[in-house]
Coordinates of C-alpha atoms in Angstrom, one line a residue:
M314 CA 0.0 0.0 0.0
S315 CA 1.5 3.4 -1.0
K316 CA 2.4 6.2 1.3
L317 CA 1.3 9.8 0.7
W318 CA 4.8 10.8 0.0
Q319 CA 5.8 7.8 -2.1
K320 CA 7.1 8.3 -5.7
S321 CA 6.8 5.7 -8.5
N322 CA 10.5 4.9 -8.2
T323 CA 10.7 4.6 -4.4
D324 CA 11.1 1.0 -3.0
T325 CA 9.8 0.8 0.4
K326 CA 10.1 -3.0 0.8
T327 CA 13.8 -3.3 1.3
S328 CA 15.2 -4.4 4.6
A329 CA 16.8 -0.9 5.1
A330 CA 13.5 0.8 4.2
K331 CA 11.5 -1.3 6.7
K332 CA 14.0 -0.5 9.4
A333 CA 13.9 3.2 8.6
E334 CA 10.1 3.0 8.6
A335 CA 10.0 1.3 12.0
F336 CA 12.3 4.1 13.3
T337 CA 10.8 7.1 11.7
V338 CA 7.1 6.1 12.4
G339 CA 7.8 4.9 16.0
N340 CA 4.6 4.8 17.9
D341 CA 3.1 7.7 16.0
Y342 CA 0.5 5.5 14.4
L343 CA -0.7 4.3 17.7
L344 CA -0.8 7.8 19.3
D345 CA -2.9 8.9 16.3
K346 CA -5.8 6.6 17.2
E347 CA -6.8 9.1 19.8
L348 CA -6.7 12.0 17.4
V349 CA -8.8 10.6 14.5
P350 CA -12.0 12.6 15.4
Y351 CA -10.1 15.8 15.3
D352 CA -8.4 15.0 11.9
I353 CA -11.8 14.1 10.5
Q354 CA -13.2 17.5 11.7
G355 CA -10.3 19.2 9.9
S356 CA -10.9 17.2 6.7
I357 CA -14.6 18.1 6.6
A358 CA -13.7 21.8 7.0
H359 CA -11.1 21.5 4.3
A360 CA -13.5 19.7 2.0
K361 CA -15.9 22.7 2.3
A362 CA -13.0 25.0 1.5
L363 CA -12.2 23.1 -1.6
N364 CA -15.8 23.2 -2.6
K365 CA -15.9 26.9 -2.3
I366 CA -13.0 27.4 -4.7
G367 CA -14.5 24.8 -7.2
I368 CA -12.1 21.9 -6.6
L369 CA -15.0 19.8 -5.3
S370 CA -18.5 19.8 -6.6
D371 CA -21.5 20.0 -4.4
D372 CA -22.1 16.3 -4.9
E373 CA -18.5 15.4 -4.3
L374 CA -18.5 17.4 -1.1
G375 CA -21.5 15.5 0.1
K376 CA -19.9 12.0 -0.8
L377 CA -16.6 13.0 1.0
T378 CA -18.5 14.3 4.0
N379 CA -20.6 11.2 4.4
A380 CA -17.5 9.0 3.9
L381 CA -15.7 10.8 6.7
H382 CA -18.7 10.4 9.1
E383 CA -18.5 6.7 8.2
I384 CA -14.9 6.6 9.2
L385 CA -15.7 8.4 12.5
K386 CA -18.5 5.9 13.1
E387 CA -16.0 3.0 12.5
W388 CA -13.5 4.6 14.9
K389 CA -16.2 4.9 17.6
E390 CA -16.8 1.1 17.0
D391 CA -13.2 0.5 17.3
A392 CA -13.2 -0.9 13.8
F393 CA -10.9 1.7 12.1
E394 CA -7.3 0.5 12.0
I395 CA -4.1 2.6 11.6
R396 CA -1.3 0.3 10.6
I397 CA 2.4 0.9 10.8
D398 CA 2.9 1.0 7.0
D399 CA 0.1 3.8 7.0
E400 CA 2.5 5.8 9.2
D401 CA -0.2 8.1 10.6
M402 CA -4.0 8.6 10.8
H403 CA -3.9 11.0 7.7
T404 CA -2.6 8.3 5.4
A405 CA -5.1 5.7 6.9
I406 CA -8.1 8.1 6.5
E407 CA -7.1 9.1 2.9
L408 CA -6.6 5.4 1.9
S409 CA -10.0 4.6 3.5
L410 CA -11.6 7.4 1.5
V411 CA -10.1 6.1 -1.7
E412 CA -11.4 2.6 -0.9
K413 CA -14.8 3.9 -0.4
L414 CA -15.0 6.6 -3.1
G415 CA -12.2 5.7 -5.6
D416 CA -10.3 8.6 -7.2
L417 CA -12.6 11.2 -5.4
G418 CA -10.9 10.2 -2.1
K419 CA -7.6 11.3 -3.6
K420 CA -8.9 15.0 -4.0
I421 CA -9.0 15.6 -0.2
H422 CA -5.4 16.3 0.0
T423 CA -5.4 19.2 -2.5
A424 CA -4.0 22.4 -1.0
R425 CA -2.9 20.9 2.3
S426 CA -0.1 19.1 4.0
R427 CA 0.2 16.5 6.7
N428 CA 1.9 19.4 8.6
D429 CA -1.2 21.6 8.9
Q430 CA -3.4 18.5 9.2
V431 CA -1.6 17.3 12.5
L432 CA -1.4 20.8 13.9
T433 CA -5.1 21.2 13.3
A434 CA -6.0 17.9 15.0
V435 CA -3.7 18.6 17.9
R436 CA -5.1 22.1 18.5
L437 CA -8.7 20.8 18.3
Y438 CA -7.7 18.2 20.8
E439 CA -6.1 20.6 23.1
K440 CA -9.0 23.0 23.0
E441 CA -11.4 20.3 23.9
Q442 CA -9.2 18.7 26.5
L443 CA -8.6 22.1 28.2
Q444 CA -12.3 22.7 28.7
E445 CA -12.6 19.2 30.2
I446 CA -9.6 19.8 32.6
K447 CA -11.0 23.2 33.6
E448 CA -14.2 21.4 34.7
L449 CA -12.2 18.9 36.6
I450 CA -10.2 21.7 38.3
K451 CA -13.5 23.3 39.2
T452 CA -14.7 20.0 40.6
V453 CA -11.6 19.5 42.8
A454 CA -11.4 23.1 44.0
G455 CA -15.1 22.8 44.9
A456 CA -14.5 19.6 46.9
I457 CA -11.6 21.2 48.8
L458 CA -13.6 24.4 49.4
E459 CA -16.5 22.4 50.7
F460 CA -14.2 20.5 53.1
A461 CA -12.8 23.9 54.3
E462 CA -16.3 25.3 54.8
K463 CA -17.4 22.4 56.8
H464 CA -14.4 22.6 59.1
Q465 CA -13.5 26.3 58.8
N466 CA -13.5 26.9 62.6
V467 CA -11.5 24.0 63.6
P468 CA -8.0 25.3 64.7
M469 CA -4.9 23.6 63.6
P470 CA -1.2 24.6 64.0
G471 CA 0.4 26.3 60.9
F472 CA 3.9 25.3 60.0
T473 CA 6.9 26.9 58.5
H474 CA 10.2 24.9 57.8
T475 CA 8.2 21.8 58.9
R476 CA 8.0 23.2 62.5
K477 CA 5.0 24.7 64.3
A478 CA 4.7 28.5 63.7
M479 CA 1.4 30.1 64.4
L480 CA -2.2 29.3 64.7
S481 CA -4.1 28.3 61.6
S482 CA -7.4 26.6 60.9
V483 CA -8.7 23.9 58.7
G484 CA -10.7 26.5 56.8
L485 CA -7.6 28.5 56.1
W486 CA -5.6 25.4 55.1
G487 CA -8.2 24.0 52.7
G488 CA -9.2 27.4 51.3
A489 CA -5.6 28.1 50.3
F490 CA -5.5 25.0 48.1
A491 CA -8.8 25.8 46.7
E492 CA -7.7 29.3 45.8
L493 CA -4.6 28.1 44.1
L494 CA -6.8 25.8 41.8
I495 CA -9.2 28.7 41.2
L496 CA -6.1 30.9 40.3
Q497 CA -5.0 28.3 37.9
A498 CA -8.3 28.0 36.2
E499 CA -8.6 31.8 36.0
S500 CA -5.2 31.9 34.3
S501 CA -6.3 29.5 31.6
Q502 CA -7.3 32.3 29.3
G503 CA -3.7 32.7 28.1
I504 CA -3.2 29.1 27.0
E505 CA -6.8 29.1 25.6
S506 CA -5.9 32.0 23.3
L507 CA -2.8 30.2 22.1
V508 CA -4.5 26.9 21.2
D509 CA -7.6 28.8 19.6
K510 CA -5.8 29.8 16.4
S511 CA -6.3 27.6 13.3
P512 CA -3.2 26.2 11.4
L513 CA -5.4 24.7 8.7
G514 CA -4.5 26.0 5.2
S515 CA -1.0 26.8 6.0
A516 CA -0.1 23.5 4.2
A517 CA 3.6 22.8 4.7
G518 CA 4.3 26.1 6.1
F519 CA 4.3 28.3 3.1
G520 CA 0.7 28.4 2.0
T521 CA -0.6 27.2 -1.4
S522 CA -1.4 28.8 -4.8
F523 CA -5.1 27.7 -4.1
D524 CA -7.2 30.5 -2.8
I525 CA -8.3 28.7 0.3
D526 CA -10.5 30.7 2.7
R527 CA -8.5 30.1 5.8
E528 CA -10.8 32.4 7.9
Q529 CA -13.8 30.4 7.0
E530 CA -12.0 27.2 7.7
A531 CA -11.1 28.5 11.2
D532 CA -14.7 29.6 11.8
D533 CA -16.1 26.2 10.7
L534 CA -13.8 24.5 13.2
G535 CA -14.6 26.8 16.1
F536 CA -11.3 28.6 16.3
S537 CA -11.3 32.3 17.0
G538 CA -9.4 32.8 13.7
P539 CA -6.4 31.5 11.7
L540 CA -2.6 31.9 12.5
I541 CA -1.9 34.7 10.0
C542 CA 1.5 33.8 8.7
S543 CA 1.7 30.2 7.2
T544 CA 5.2 30.0 8.6
T545 CA 3.8 30.7 12.1
A546 CA 2.1 27.3 12.0
Q547 CA 5.4 25.3 11.9
L548 CA 7.1 27.6 14.3
S549 CA 4.2 27.2 16.8
R550 CA 4.5 23.4 16.7
G551 CA 6.1 22.4 20.0
W552 CA 6.2 26.0 21.3
I553 CA 2.4 26.0 22.0
E554 CA 2.5 22.4 23.1
L555 CA 5.2 23.3 25.6
Q556 CA 3.1 26.0 27.2
F557 CA 0.0 23.9 27.1
V558 CA 1.8 21.1 29.2
Q559 CA 3.5 23.7 31.4
Y560 CA 0.0 25.0 32.3
L561 CA -1.1 21.4 33.1
S562 CA 2.2 20.9 35.2
G563 CA 1.1 24.0 37.1
V564 CA -2.2 22.4 37.9
T565 CA -0.5 19.2 39.1
A566 CA 2.1 21.2 41.1
V567 CA -0.8 22.4 43.3
L568 CA -2.0 18.8 43.8
N569 CA 1.6 17.8 44.6
R570 CA 1.8 20.2 47.6
F571 CA -1.7 19.3 48.7
A572 CA -0.8 15.6 48.7
S573 CA 2.3 16.3 50.7
D574 CA 0.3 18.0 53.4
V575 CA -2.2 15.1 53.5
I576 CA 0.6 12.6 53.8
Q577 CA 2.2 14.5 56.6
F578 CA -1.0 15.4 58.5
S579 CA -2.3 11.9 58.4
S580 CA 0.9 10.4 59.7
S581 CA 1.5 8.9 63.3
A582 CA 3.8 11.8 63.9
Y583 CA 1.1 14.4 63.0
P584 CA -2.3 12.6 63.3
Y585 CA -4.4 15.5 62.3
F586 CA -6.6 14.0 59.5
D587 CA -8.0 10.6 59.2
L588 CA -7.9 8.9 55.8
D589 CA -10.7 6.5 54.9
A590 CA -9.5 3.0 54.2
A591 CA -10.7 3.3 50.7
V592 CA -7.8 5.6 49.8
C593 CA -5.2 3.6 51.7
T594 CA -3.6 0.3 51.2
G595 CA -2.0 -2.2 53.6
S596 CA 1.4 -3.9 53.9
S597 CA 2.0 -7.5 52.7
I598 CA 4.1 -8.1 55.9
M599 CA 3.0 -5.5 58.5
P600 CA -0.7 -6.1 59.6
Q601 CA -0.9 -2.6 61.2
K602 CA -0.1 -0.5 58.3
K603 CA -2.5 2.0 56.6
N604 CA -0.5 3.5 53.8
P605 CA -1.5 6.8 52.1
D606 CA -0.9 5.4 48.6
V607 CA -3.4 7.5 46.7
A608 CA -1.8 10.6 48.2
E609 CA 1.7 9.3 47.5
L610 CA 1.0 8.7 43.8
L611 CA -0.8 12.0 43.6
R612 CA 2.3 13.7 45.0
G613 CA 4.6 11.7 42.6
G614 CA 2.4 12.3 39.5
Y615 CA 3.5 15.8 39.3
S616 CA 7.1 14.6 38.4
E617 CA 5.8 13.1 35.2
L618 CA 4.2 16.3 34.1
A619 CA 7.4 18.1 34.9
G620 CA 9.3 15.6 32.9
Y621 CA 6.9 16.0 29.8
A622 CA 7.4 19.7 29.9
A623 CA 11.2 19.4 30.1
S624 CA 11.1 17.0 27.1
L625 CA 9.2 19.6 25.0
Q626 CA 11.4 22.3 26.1
M627 CA 14.6 20.4 24.9
L628 CA 12.9 19.1 21.8
T629 CA 12.3 22.6 20.4
T630 CA 15.5 24.1 21.4
N631 CA 17.7 25.2 18.5
L632 CA 15.2 24.2 15.7
G633 CA 15.2 26.7 12.9
S634 CA 12.0 27.8 11.2
G635 CA 10.0 25.4 9.2
Y636 CA 9.1 21.7 9.7
H637 CA 11.6 19.3 11.3
R638 CA 10.9 15.5 11.8
D639 CA 11.9 16.1 15.4
L640 CA 8.5 17.8 16.0
Q641 CA 6.7 14.4 15.5
L642 CA 8.0 13.7 19.1
S643 CA 5.9 16.7 20.5
K644 CA 2.6 14.7 20.2
E645 CA 3.2 12.0 22.9
P646 CA 4.0 14.4 25.8
V647 CA 0.8 16.3 25.1
L648 CA -1.4 13.2 25.0
K649 CA 0.2 11.7 28.1
S650 CA 0.1 14.9 30.0
V651 CA -3.6 15.3 29.4
R652 CA -4.3 11.7 30.5
K653 CA -2.2 12.0 33.6
T654 CA -3.5 15.5 34.7
K655 CA -7.1 14.1 34.5
Q656 CA -6.2 11.0 36.6
L657 CA -4.4 13.1 39.2
L658 CA -7.4 15.6 39.5
E659 CA -9.8 12.6 39.9
A660 CA -7.5 11.2 42.6
A661 CA -7.4 14.5 44.3
E662 CA -11.2 14.6 44.5
L663 CA -11.3 11.1 45.8
L664 CA -8.8 11.9 48.5
I665 CA -10.4 15.1 49.9
T666 CA -13.8 13.4 49.9
N667 CA -12.5 10.5 52.0
M668 CA -10.7 12.4 54.8
K669 CA -11.8 14.2 57.9
P670 CA -10.1 16.2 60.6
I671 CA -9.3 14.6 64.0
K672 CA -10.4 17.6 66.1
E673 CA -9.1 16.5 69.4
N674 CA -5.6 15.9 68.1
L675 CA -5.7 19.2 66.2
A676 CA -6.7 21.0 69.5
E677 CA -4.0 19.2 71.4
A678 CA -1.4 20.1 68.8
C679 CA -2.2 23.8 69.1
S680 CA 0.3 24.0 72.1
S681 CA 1.4 27.2 73.6
E682 CA 4.5 28.0 71.4
I683 CA 2.3 28.9 68.5
F684 CA 0.9 31.7 70.5
A685 CA 4.2 33.4 70.9
A686 CA 3.5 36.0 68.3
E687 CA 0.1 36.6 70.0
A688 CA 1.7 37.2 73.4
A689 CA 4.0 39.8 71.7
Y690 CA 0.9 41.5 70.1
D691 CA -0.8 41.7 73.5
L692 CA 2.4 43.6 74.9
V693 CA 2.1 46.1 72.0
K694 CA -1.6 46.6 72.7
E695 CA -1.7 46.6 76.5
K696 CA 1.7 48.0 77.4
G697 CA 2.5 50.3 74.4
M698 CA 5.8 48.3 73.6
T699 CA 7.1 48.5 70.0
F700 CA 6.6 45.2 68.3
R701 CA 10.4 44.6 68.2
E702 CA 10.7 45.1 72.0
A703 CA 7.8 42.9 72.6
Y704 CA 9.2 40.2 70.2
R705 CA 12.5 40.2 72.2
H706 CA 10.8 40.1 75.5
I707 CA 8.7 37.1 74.6
G708 CA 11.8 35.4 73.1
D709 CA 13.6 35.9 76.4
H710 CA 10.7 34.9 78.4
P711 CA 8.8 32.1 76.7
E712 CA 7.2 31.1 79.9
E713 CA 4.9 34.0 79.8
V714 CA 3.1 32.6 76.8
E715 CA -0.1 31.3 78.1
D716 CA -1.6 28.0 77.1
I717 CA -4.8 29.5 75.7
S718 CA -7.8 27.9 74.1
A719 CA -7.1 27.8 70.3
E720 CA -10.8 28.3 69.7
E721 CA -10.8 31.5 71.7
I722 CA -7.6 32.8 69.9
L723 CA -9.3 32.0 66.6
K724 CA -12.0 34.5 67.2
K725 CA -9.4 37.3 67.5
Y726 CA -8.6 36.8 63.8
T727 CA -11.2 38.8 61.9
H728 CA -9.3 40.3 58.9
L729 CA -9.8 38.8 55.5
G730 CA -7.7 35.6 54.9
S731 CA -6.9 34.9 58.6
P732 CA -7.4 31.7 60.4
G733 CA -10.8 33.1 61.8
N734 CA -11.9 34.6 58.5
A735 CA -10.5 32.6 55.6
G736 CA -12.8 34.5 53.1
L737 CA -14.3 31.2 51.9
E738 CA -17.5 32.8 50.7
K739 CA -15.5 35.0 48.4
L740 CA -13.8 31.9 47.0
R741 CA -17.1 30.3 46.5
K742 CA -18.3 33.2 44.3
R743 CA -15.2 33.0 42.2
L744 CA -15.4 29.4 41.8
D745 CA -19.0 29.9 40.6
L746 CA -18.0 32.3 37.8
F747 CA -16.2 29.7 35.7

């Protein structure tokens, strides 16, 4: 079966050719299985553009569109195959069109290249996946916020340098992670604008002599508009993917720190949160063990995203303008990053909805040393000392720090974002906006 690039004098059956094929194709034909629907969307939009300039008649457009929908149906039924000798989904789809429609199927590639095809498919995929991930971020932020709201007046020690520092609260602790996720979702507008430009019609990066209506193609596909310069399309490949994966890496970085806290604060050394057995595993040798495996894998998952981002960064370093086969390798980090981010967000929701604070342990952990700053504040308010004088006095006389009820101290914190007023209602309003 011939390849899209094959000439009549090209022999692709030699041993060397087969080895080169295996190396150059790699697992790209397998990765493409996930992108077939997006490539079909692009092909339908392109067929409409060809019809508009008279390359396809109305009847031919109808037949091609119907055949493309048939291929999509086959894909949904897991009956559409992409073989290694196809190299990619583009070849497999075109060969299927030829099988169904004869020479008409060969017209679909007029005025386009596999370069703008794959770019279009990947950008459509990124647009769709970004919306799904934003919904998952909202779900997880909402679950953490609900946890914070339910337990907002439960005092807990705050830590710096892994040592007890000052009074905090479960509401403030949970609210902080919810707010980071809200900030991440709010910042998505930047990456959304990057992936919302259509590469279709840029062909191999230098346009074509066919008068393709690229703005109409972009509109048909739901993009805000086309990338203006055809050469921008090839320059953007890998560059936009890097920023897309870095965005996902930012999401999972929040989950990493959240998981680290859950692991610490559910340990025997810091028994502040109780994890349900559903999110823990046991040991094959130690009957007493209750291991926080969901949290540990959630923490570790971030390293995979950071690795994918690093891979893309190195891949695109020192590449000149135009297409380079290196860029084929930008696809896998994107697909894997999306899958991993979704898994980690789902695990984070599972974790937060299967844990609860151990109030008596948290109260006991709020020992007198965390009120040292409060004692210094009292000297400022009651004796007119400067804060620095009060600070030194308490530092020299730690015995003067009273062992006060954490619940009572919590009531003294009234400013926005403090342990007694975490501002959760404001976070709830922001969460509801997206």
